[in-house]
């Protein structure tokens, strides 16, 4: 006999949101990088490469976490993430000018830590919400995307304080983020196998009726053409957000915003990112995957075009709108990938299959590298956003051909 559902799942969700809020420090790089670049004289391309490495290793960490998920507990993986994130920021706080050490500490150790935390929390907590999967995943991913405006803003103020500076700020991030993930490790766990959940209703019931009738293994999934279409689509879609977020502060400064406005906008873009995750999760539940795909592509095309207009006209107001749209567009990507994996390939191998799809972020991560290189070569971000617009248009065309396997 199945046991009744209990409120414990809401504790799981709240803990997951808080855990990912702190793990989302990966997206605050444009804020955290500023004092390092000023002190050590690193170029835009060097700073961008660190973000590329971090996102790439984040994908690898996610993938590895998915592989070992059936042989390890969520607690073990989250504790490992806590240790790694502490080492990442502690070592970074002791930098003496070697950017290679930054790449290893922040990029490799930090990226691995966040990959472990992200995969574990998303994979485990969404199991508690089979009736509200879009809502739960959107809320979790919103937490991950809101780091810049909350934790990032606090970190920015701390770094500006001469009594604290960037080194003590990095150390504080190491301690607090590790502590949050360690606490989450003792709370987040898989739901009991005999747990009964509410049946989906309304639009959710229609969505459930359309779910796949079988679960695909990782090997079966990667042999499907549908998977590779999704893989390419999300590379094109997420590149817009990756390039925008990694140089958000610099872009606003180029348009004519003050340092204070630019720092604030990094947080606003983070909020837009979180908003996009919630909205896309809601859209998937209400209007379905197909229509949501085209809404996603529409926003992804309008966003970079708006930034181009701002850069050419020097309008800060238009630039703010454009960057917010870029953030919203980026928010659609993680929720979309989560929804597609579950709907197309089932829930049994969800963590590993999602980890494989999100390896596309390795390619996406290079958007920040070439964006920095183009900025160094041309003195402007305009050409970057011209390329991103082309990516989004190709993604729209690709959308037409994405179908269930």
PDB file of C-alpha atoms in Angstrom, residues 101-319:
ATOM      1  CA  UNK A 101      46.025  28.839 -11.147  1.00  0.00           C
ATOM      2  CA  UNK A 102      42.743  30.705 -11.591  1.00  0.00           C
ATOM      3  CA  UNK A 103      41.750  28.402 -14.440  1.00  0.00           C
ATOM      4  CA  UNK A 104      42.429  25.325 -12.302  1.00  0.00           C
ATOM      5  CA  UNK A 105      40.967  26.599  -9.033  1.00  0.00           C
ATOM      6  CA  UNK A 106      37.957  28.582 -10.213  1.00  0.00           C
ATOM      7  CA  UNK A 107      37.423  26.828 -13.549  1.00  0.00           C
ATOM      8  CA  UNK A 108      38.171  23.162 -12.885  1.00  0.00           C
ATOM      9  CA  UNK A 109      37.462  22.743  -9.154  1.00  0.00           C
ATOM     10  CA  UNK A 110      34.592  25.244  -9.107  1.00  0.00           C
ATOM     11  CA  UNK A 111      33.041  23.974 -12.325  1.00  0.00           C
ATOM     12  CA  UNK A 112      33.141  20.377 -11.066  1.00  0.00           C
ATOM     13  CA  UNK A 113      31.576  21.388  -7.753  1.00  0.00           C
ATOM     14  CA  UNK A 114      28.701  23.261  -9.368  1.00  0.00           C
ATOM     15  CA  UNK A 115      28.132  20.420 -11.855  1.00  0.00           C
ATOM     16  CA  UNK A 116      27.798  17.914  -9.003  1.00  0.00           C
ATOM     17  CA  UNK A 117      25.463  20.174  -7.022  1.00  0.00           C
ATOM     18  CA  UNK A 118      23.299  21.126 -10.013  1.00  0.00           C
ATOM     19  CA  UNK A 119      22.845  17.576 -11.306  1.00  0.00           C
ATOM     20  CA  UNK A 120      22.099  16.171  -7.871  1.00  0.00           C
ATOM     21  CA  UNK A 121      19.610  18.817  -6.787  1.00  0.00           C
ATOM     22  CA  UNK A 122      17.725  18.993 -10.106  1.00  0.00           C
ATOM     23  CA  UNK A 123      17.664  15.209 -10.540  1.00  0.00           C
ATOM     24  CA  UNK A 124      16.523  14.402  -6.992  1.00  0.00           C
ATOM     25  CA  UNK A 125      14.141  17.247  -6.154  1.00  0.00           C
ATOM     26  CA  UNK A 126      12.135  17.014  -9.406  1.00  0.00           C
ATOM     27  CA  UNK A 127      11.379  13.367  -8.541  1.00  0.00           C
ATOM     28  CA  UNK A 128       9.197  14.718  -5.734  1.00  0.00           C
ATOM     29  CA  UNK A 129       7.038  16.640  -8.244  1.00  0.00           C
ATOM     30  CA  UNK A 130       5.826  14.320 -11.022  1.00  0.00           C
ATOM     31  CA  UNK A 131       2.576  16.315 -11.007  1.00  0.00           C
ATOM     32  CA  UNK A 132       4.308  19.712 -11.178  1.00  0.00           C
ATOM     33  CA  UNK A 133       7.536  18.972 -12.976  1.00  0.00           C
ATOM     34  CA  UNK A 134       7.621  22.181 -15.044  1.00  0.00           C
ATOM     35  CA  UNK A 135       6.906  24.341 -12.006  1.00  0.00           C
ATOM     36  CA  UNK A 136       9.465  22.604  -9.785  1.00  0.00           C
ATOM     37  CA  UNK A 137      12.272  22.627 -12.338  1.00  0.00           C
ATOM     38  CA  UNK A 138      11.545  26.255 -13.243  1.00  0.00           C
ATOM     39  CA  UNK A 139      11.676  27.327  -9.589  1.00  0.00           C
ATOM     40  CA  UNK A 140      14.915  25.429  -8.963  1.00  0.00           C
ATOM     41  CA  UNK A 141      16.523  26.891 -12.063  1.00  0.00           C
ATOM     42  CA  UNK A 142      15.303  30.359 -11.102  1.00  0.00           C
ATOM     43  CA  UNK A 143      17.209  29.997  -7.833  1.00  0.00           C
ATOM     44  CA  UNK A 144      20.345  29.105  -9.778  1.00  0.00           C
ATOM     45  CA  UNK A 145      19.952  32.121 -12.039  1.00  0.00           C
ATOM     46  CA  UNK A 146      19.275  34.651  -9.258  1.00  0.00           C
ATOM     47  CA  UNK A 147      22.715  34.367  -7.676  1.00  0.00           C
ATOM     48  CA  UNK A 148      24.137  37.439  -9.407  1.00  0.00           C
ATOM     49  CA  UNK A 149      21.529  39.870  -8.118  1.00  0.00           C
ATOM     50  CA  UNK A 150      21.629  38.568  -4.555  1.00  0.00           C
ATOM     51  CA  UNK A 151      24.981  36.938  -3.762  1.00  0.00           C
ATOM     52  CA  UNK A 152      26.765  38.721  -6.612  1.00  0.00           C
ATOM     53  CA  UNK A 153      25.584  42.155  -5.464  1.00  0.00           C
ATOM     54  CA  UNK A 154      26.668  41.459  -1.884  1.00  0.00           C
ATOM     55  CA  UNK A 155      30.044  40.260  -3.167  1.00  0.00           C
ATOM     56  CA  UNK A 156      30.422  43.426  -5.285  1.00  0.00           C
ATOM     57  CA  UNK A 157      29.803  45.660  -2.258  1.00  0.00           C
ATOM     58  CA  UNK A 158      32.223  43.624  -0.156  1.00  0.00           C
ATOM     59  CA  UNK A 159      34.965  43.845  -2.773  1.00  0.00           C
ATOM     60  CA  UNK A 160      34.600  47.637  -2.949  1.00  0.00           C
ATOM     61  CA  UNK A 161      35.053  47.899   0.818  1.00  0.00           C
ATOM     62  CA  UNK A 162      38.776  48.611   1.404  1.00  0.00           C
ATOM     63  CA  UNK A 163      38.618  46.766   4.728  1.00  0.00           C
ATOM     64  CA  UNK A 164      37.449  43.607   2.965  1.00  0.00           C
ATOM     65  CA  UNK A 165      38.614  43.570  -0.651  1.00  0.00           C
ATOM     66  CA  UNK A 166      38.286  40.786  -3.191  1.00  0.00           C
ATOM     67  CA  UNK A 167      40.483  38.258  -1.374  1.00  0.00           C
ATOM     68  CA  UNK A 168      38.401  38.209   1.819  1.00  0.00           C
ATOM     69  CA  UNK A 169      35.255  38.234  -0.322  1.00  0.00           C
ATOM     70  CA  UNK A 170      36.401  35.127  -2.186  1.00  0.00           C
ATOM     71  CA  UNK A 171      37.189  33.429   1.109  1.00  0.00           C
ATOM     72  CA  UNK A 172      33.731  34.320   2.473  1.00  0.00           C
ATOM     73  CA  UNK A 173      32.130  32.838  -0.648  1.00  0.00           C
ATOM     74  CA  UNK A 174      34.177  29.672  -0.110  1.00  0.00           C
ATOM     75  CA  UNK A 175      32.962  29.236   3.462  1.00  0.00           C
ATOM     76  CA  UNK A 176      29.305  30.192   3.016  1.00  0.00           C
ATOM     77  CA  UNK A 177      28.668  28.304  -0.248  1.00  0.00           C
ATOM     78  CA  UNK A 178      30.354  25.159   1.091  1.00  0.00           C
ATOM     79  CA  UNK A 179      28.301  25.383   4.289  1.00  0.00           C
ATOM     80  CA  UNK A 180      25.001  25.762   2.384  1.00  0.00           C
ATOM     81  CA  UNK A 181      25.734  22.735   0.178  1.00  0.00           C
ATOM     82  CA  UNK A 182      26.830  20.689   3.197  1.00  0.00           C
ATOM     83  CA  UNK A 183      23.545  21.437   4.986  1.00  0.00           C
ATOM     84  CA  UNK A 184      21.598  20.608   1.814  1.00  0.00           C
ATOM     85  CA  UNK A 185      23.423  17.264   1.691  1.00  0.00           C
ATOM     86  CA  UNK A 186      21.693  16.230   4.924  1.00  0.00           C
ATOM     87  CA  UNK A 187      18.212  17.283   3.761  1.00  0.00           C
ATOM     88  CA  UNK A 188      17.886  16.430   0.058  1.00  0.00           C
ATOM     89  CA  UNK A 189      17.070  12.797  -0.601  1.00  0.00           C
ATOM     90  CA  UNK A 190      15.076  10.685  -3.025  1.00  0.00           C
ATOM     91  CA  UNK A 191      11.339  10.207  -2.340  1.00  0.00           C
ATOM     92  CA  UNK A 192      10.269   6.848  -0.874  1.00  0.00           C
ATOM     93  CA  UNK A 193       9.381   4.320  -3.547  1.00  0.00           C
ATOM     94  CA  UNK A 194       5.935   3.821  -2.015  1.00  0.00           C
ATOM     95  CA  UNK A 195       5.125   7.514  -1.922  1.00  0.00           C
ATOM     96  CA  UNK A 196       1.820   8.516  -3.521  1.00  0.00           C
ATOM     97  CA  UNK A 197       1.664  11.762  -5.474  1.00  0.00           C
ATOM     98  CA  UNK A 198      -1.322  13.820  -6.654  1.00  0.00           C
ATOM     99  CA  UNK A 199      -2.458  12.986 -10.164  1.00  0.00           C
ATOM    100  CA  UNK A 200      -1.806  15.688 -12.767  1.00  0.00           C
ATOM    101  CA  UNK A 201      -4.847  17.852 -13.565  1.00  0.00           C
ATOM    102  CA  UNK A 202      -5.903  20.122 -16.400  1.00  0.00           C
ATOM    103  CA  UNK A 203      -3.090  21.053 -18.732  1.00  0.00           C
ATOM    104  CA  UNK A 204      -0.683  18.954 -16.696  1.00  0.00           C
ATOM    105  CA  UNK A 205      -2.857  15.899 -17.303  1.00  0.00           C
ATOM    106  CA  UNK A 206      -2.733  16.490 -21.058  1.00  0.00           C
ATOM    107  CA  UNK A 207       1.018  16.856 -20.810  1.00  0.00           C
ATOM    108  CA  UNK A 208       1.327  13.616 -18.836  1.00  0.00           C
ATOM    109  CA  UNK A 209      -0.795  11.812 -21.415  1.00  0.00           C
ATOM    110  CA  UNK A 210       1.683  12.862 -24.070  1.00  0.00           C
ATOM    111  CA  UNK A 211       4.749  11.576 -22.252  1.00  0.00           C
ATOM    112  CA  UNK A 212       6.858   8.846 -23.782  1.00  0.00           C
ATOM    113  CA  UNK A 213       5.735   5.257 -23.293  1.00  0.00           C
ATOM    114  CA  UNK A 214       9.267   4.020 -22.680  1.00  0.00           C
ATOM    115  CA  UNK A 215      12.529   5.049 -21.106  1.00  0.00           C
ATOM    116  CA  UNK A 216      15.578   5.417 -23.328  1.00  0.00           C
ATOM    117  CA  UNK A 217      19.048   4.469 -22.179  1.00  0.00           C
ATOM    118  CA  UNK A 218      21.860   6.928 -22.863  1.00  0.00           C
ATOM    119  CA  UNK A 219      23.068   4.784 -25.755  1.00  0.00           C
ATOM    120  CA  UNK A 220      19.617   4.615 -27.321  1.00  0.00           C
ATOM    121  CA  UNK A 221      19.133   8.352 -26.903  1.00  0.00           C
ATOM    122  CA  UNK A 222      22.355   9.416 -28.633  1.00  0.00           C
ATOM    123  CA  UNK A 223      21.485   7.199 -31.617  1.00  0.00           C
ATOM    124  CA  UNK A 224      18.318   9.213 -32.216  1.00  0.00           C
ATOM    125  CA  UNK A 225      18.462  12.085 -34.720  1.00  0.00           C
ATOM    126  CA  UNK A 226      16.009  13.968 -32.490  1.00  0.00           C
ATOM    127  CA  UNK A 227      18.684  14.151 -29.789  1.00  0.00           C
ATOM    128  CA  UNK A 228      21.265  15.761 -32.075  1.00  0.00           C
ATOM    129  CA  UNK A 229      18.742  18.310 -33.307  1.00  0.00           C
ATOM    130  CA  UNK A 230      18.058  19.243 -29.685  1.00  0.00           C
ATOM    131  CA  UNK A 231      21.773  19.306 -28.953  1.00  0.00           C
ATOM    132  CA  UNK A 232      22.459  21.792 -31.755  1.00  0.00           C
ATOM    133  CA  UNK A 233      19.385  23.881 -30.975  1.00  0.00           C
ATOM    134  CA  UNK A 234      20.422  24.402 -27.361  1.00  0.00           C
ATOM    135  CA  UNK A 235      23.971  25.316 -28.402  1.00  0.00           C
ATOM    136  CA  UNK A 236      22.560  28.079 -30.596  1.00  0.00           C
ATOM    137  CA  UNK A 237      20.023  29.213 -27.989  1.00  0.00           C
ATOM    138  CA  UNK A 238      22.326  29.239 -24.960  1.00  0.00           C
ATOM    139  CA  UNK A 239      25.140  31.021 -26.806  1.00  0.00           C
ATOM    140  CA  UNK A 240      23.097  34.228 -26.698  1.00  0.00           C
ATOM    141  CA  UNK A 241      22.884  34.124 -22.909  1.00  0.00           C
ATOM    142  CA  UNK A 242      26.410  32.847 -22.357  1.00  0.00           C
ATOM    143  CA  UNK A 243      28.018  35.718 -24.251  1.00  0.00           C
ATOM    144  CA  UNK A 244      25.658  38.277 -22.707  1.00  0.00           C
ATOM    145  CA  UNK A 245      26.043  37.192 -19.098  1.00  0.00           C
ATOM    146  CA  UNK A 246      29.811  36.758 -19.172  1.00  0.00           C
ATOM    147  CA  UNK A 247      30.296  40.351 -20.362  1.00  0.00           C
ATOM    148  CA  UNK A 248      27.093  41.920 -19.043  1.00  0.00           C
ATOM    149  CA  UNK A 249      28.835  44.649 -17.094  1.00  0.00           C
ATOM    150  CA  UNK A 250      31.192  45.497 -19.959  1.00  0.00           C
ATOM    151  CA  UNK A 251      28.323  45.702 -22.468  1.00  0.00           C
ATOM    152  CA  UNK A 252      26.341  48.148 -20.330  1.00  0.00           C
ATOM    153  CA  UNK A 253      29.480  50.252 -19.837  1.00  0.00           C
ATOM    154  CA  UNK A 254      30.028  50.332 -23.615  1.00  0.00           C
ATOM    155  CA  UNK A 255      26.483  51.567 -24.186  1.00  0.00           C
ATOM    156  CA  UNK A 256      27.115  54.422 -21.747  1.00  0.00           C
ATOM    157  CA  UNK A 257      25.968  53.198 -18.353  1.00  0.00           C
ATOM    158  CA  UNK A 258      27.830  54.089 -15.161  1.00  0.00           C
ATOM    159  CA  UNK A 259      29.733  51.503 -13.135  1.00  0.00           C
ATOM    160  CA  UNK A 260      26.909  51.402 -10.588  1.00  0.00           C
ATOM    161  CA  UNK A 261      24.274  50.915 -13.288  1.00  0.00           C
ATOM    162  CA  UNK A 262      26.388  48.232 -14.979  1.00  0.00           C
ATOM    163  CA  UNK A 263      26.812  46.294 -11.733  1.00  0.00           C
ATOM    164  CA  UNK A 264      23.102  46.578 -10.991  1.00  0.00           C
ATOM    165  CA  UNK A 265      22.265  45.366 -14.490  1.00  0.00           C
ATOM    166  CA  UNK A 266      24.248  42.180 -13.933  1.00  0.00           C
ATOM    167  CA  UNK A 267      21.806  41.423 -11.137  1.00  0.00           C
ATOM    168  CA  UNK A 268      18.788  42.485 -13.202  1.00  0.00           C
ATOM    169  CA  UNK A 269      19.879  40.185 -16.028  1.00  0.00           C
ATOM    170  CA  UNK A 270      20.196  37.426 -13.458  1.00  0.00           C
ATOM    171  CA  UNK A 271      16.608  38.127 -12.371  1.00  0.00           C
ATOM    172  CA  UNK A 272      15.532  38.023 -16.019  1.00  0.00           C
ATOM    173  CA  UNK A 273      17.321  34.695 -16.335  1.00  0.00           C
ATOM    174  CA  UNK A 274      15.372  33.366 -13.348  1.00  0.00           C
ATOM    175  CA  UNK A 275      12.127  34.824 -14.689  1.00  0.00           C
ATOM    176  CA  UNK A 276      12.738  33.113 -18.036  1.00  0.00           C
ATOM    177  CA  UNK A 277      13.137  29.775 -16.264  1.00  0.00           C
ATOM    178  CA  UNK A 278       9.861  30.138 -14.378  1.00  0.00           C
ATOM    179  CA  UNK A 279       7.955  31.397 -17.435  1.00  0.00           C
ATOM    180  CA  UNK A 280       9.295  28.683 -19.721  1.00  0.00           C
ATOM    181  CA  UNK A 281       8.396  25.999 -17.186  1.00  0.00           C
ATOM    182  CA  UNK A 282       4.892  27.423 -16.992  1.00  0.00           C
ATOM    183  CA  UNK A 283       4.622  27.634 -20.783  1.00  0.00           C
ATOM    184  CA  UNK A 284       5.674  24.013 -21.200  1.00  0.00           C
ATOM    185  CA  UNK A 285       2.893  22.981 -18.821  1.00  0.00           C
ATOM    186  CA  UNK A 286       0.223  25.265 -20.309  1.00  0.00           C
ATOM    187  CA  UNK A 287       0.778  25.510 -24.075  1.00  0.00           C
ATOM    188  CA  UNK A 288       3.042  22.502 -24.610  1.00  0.00           C
ATOM    189  CA  UNK A 289       6.564  21.952 -25.850  1.00  0.00           C
ATOM    190  CA  UNK A 290       5.940  22.730 -29.505  1.00  0.00           C
ATOM    191  CA  UNK A 291       4.545  26.241 -29.070  1.00  0.00           C
ATOM    192  CA  UNK A 292       7.051  27.009 -26.328  1.00  0.00           C
ATOM    193  CA  UNK A 293       9.870  26.187 -28.756  1.00  0.00           C
ATOM    194  CA  UNK A 294       8.778  28.951 -31.111  1.00  0.00           C
ATOM    195  CA  UNK A 295       8.245  31.457 -28.307  1.00  0.00           C
ATOM    196  CA  UNK A 296      11.794  30.655 -27.207  1.00  0.00           C
ATOM    197  CA  UNK A 297      13.222  31.223 -30.681  1.00  0.00           C
ATOM    198  CA  UNK A 298      11.300  34.463 -31.074  1.00  0.00           C
ATOM    199  CA  UNK A 299      12.760  35.914 -27.881  1.00  0.00           C
ATOM    200  CA  UNK A 300      16.239  34.633 -28.810  1.00  0.00           C
ATOM    201  CA  UNK A 301      16.107  36.563 -32.115  1.00  0.00           C
ATOM    202  CA  UNK A 302      14.663  39.803 -30.737  1.00  0.00           C
ATOM    203  CA  UNK A 303      17.135  39.942 -27.808  1.00  0.00           C
ATOM    204  CA  UNK A 304      20.442  40.332 -29.704  1.00  0.00           C
ATOM    205  CA  UNK A 305      18.800  42.574 -32.320  1.00  0.00           C
ATOM    206  CA  UNK A 306      17.762  44.936 -29.518  1.00  0.00           C
ATOM    207  CA  UNK A 307      21.305  45.003 -28.124  1.00  0.00           C
ATOM    208  CA  UNK A 308      22.651  45.822 -31.614  1.00  0.00           C
ATOM    209  CA  UNK A 309      20.209  48.724 -31.816  1.00  0.00           C
ATOM    210  CA  UNK A 310      21.380  49.971 -28.412  1.00  0.00           C
ATOM    211  CA  UNK A 311      25.059  49.724 -29.342  1.00  0.00           C
ATOM    212  CA  UNK A 312      24.521  51.602 -32.610  1.00  0.00           C
ATOM    213  CA  UNK A 313      22.312  54.315 -31.104  1.00  0.00           C
ATOM    214  CA  UNK A 314      24.014  54.625 -27.727  1.00  0.00           C
ATOM    215  CA  UNK A 315      20.634  54.280 -25.981  1.00  0.00           C
ATOM    216  CA  UNK A 316      21.051  52.949 -22.456  1.00  0.00           C
ATOM    217  CA  UNK A 317      17.289  52.345 -22.116  1.00  0.00           C
ATOM    218  CA  UNK A 318      17.228  50.151 -25.226  1.00  0.00           C
ATOM    219  CA  UNK A 319      20.388  48.420 -24.029  1.00  0.00           C
TER     220      UNK A 319
END
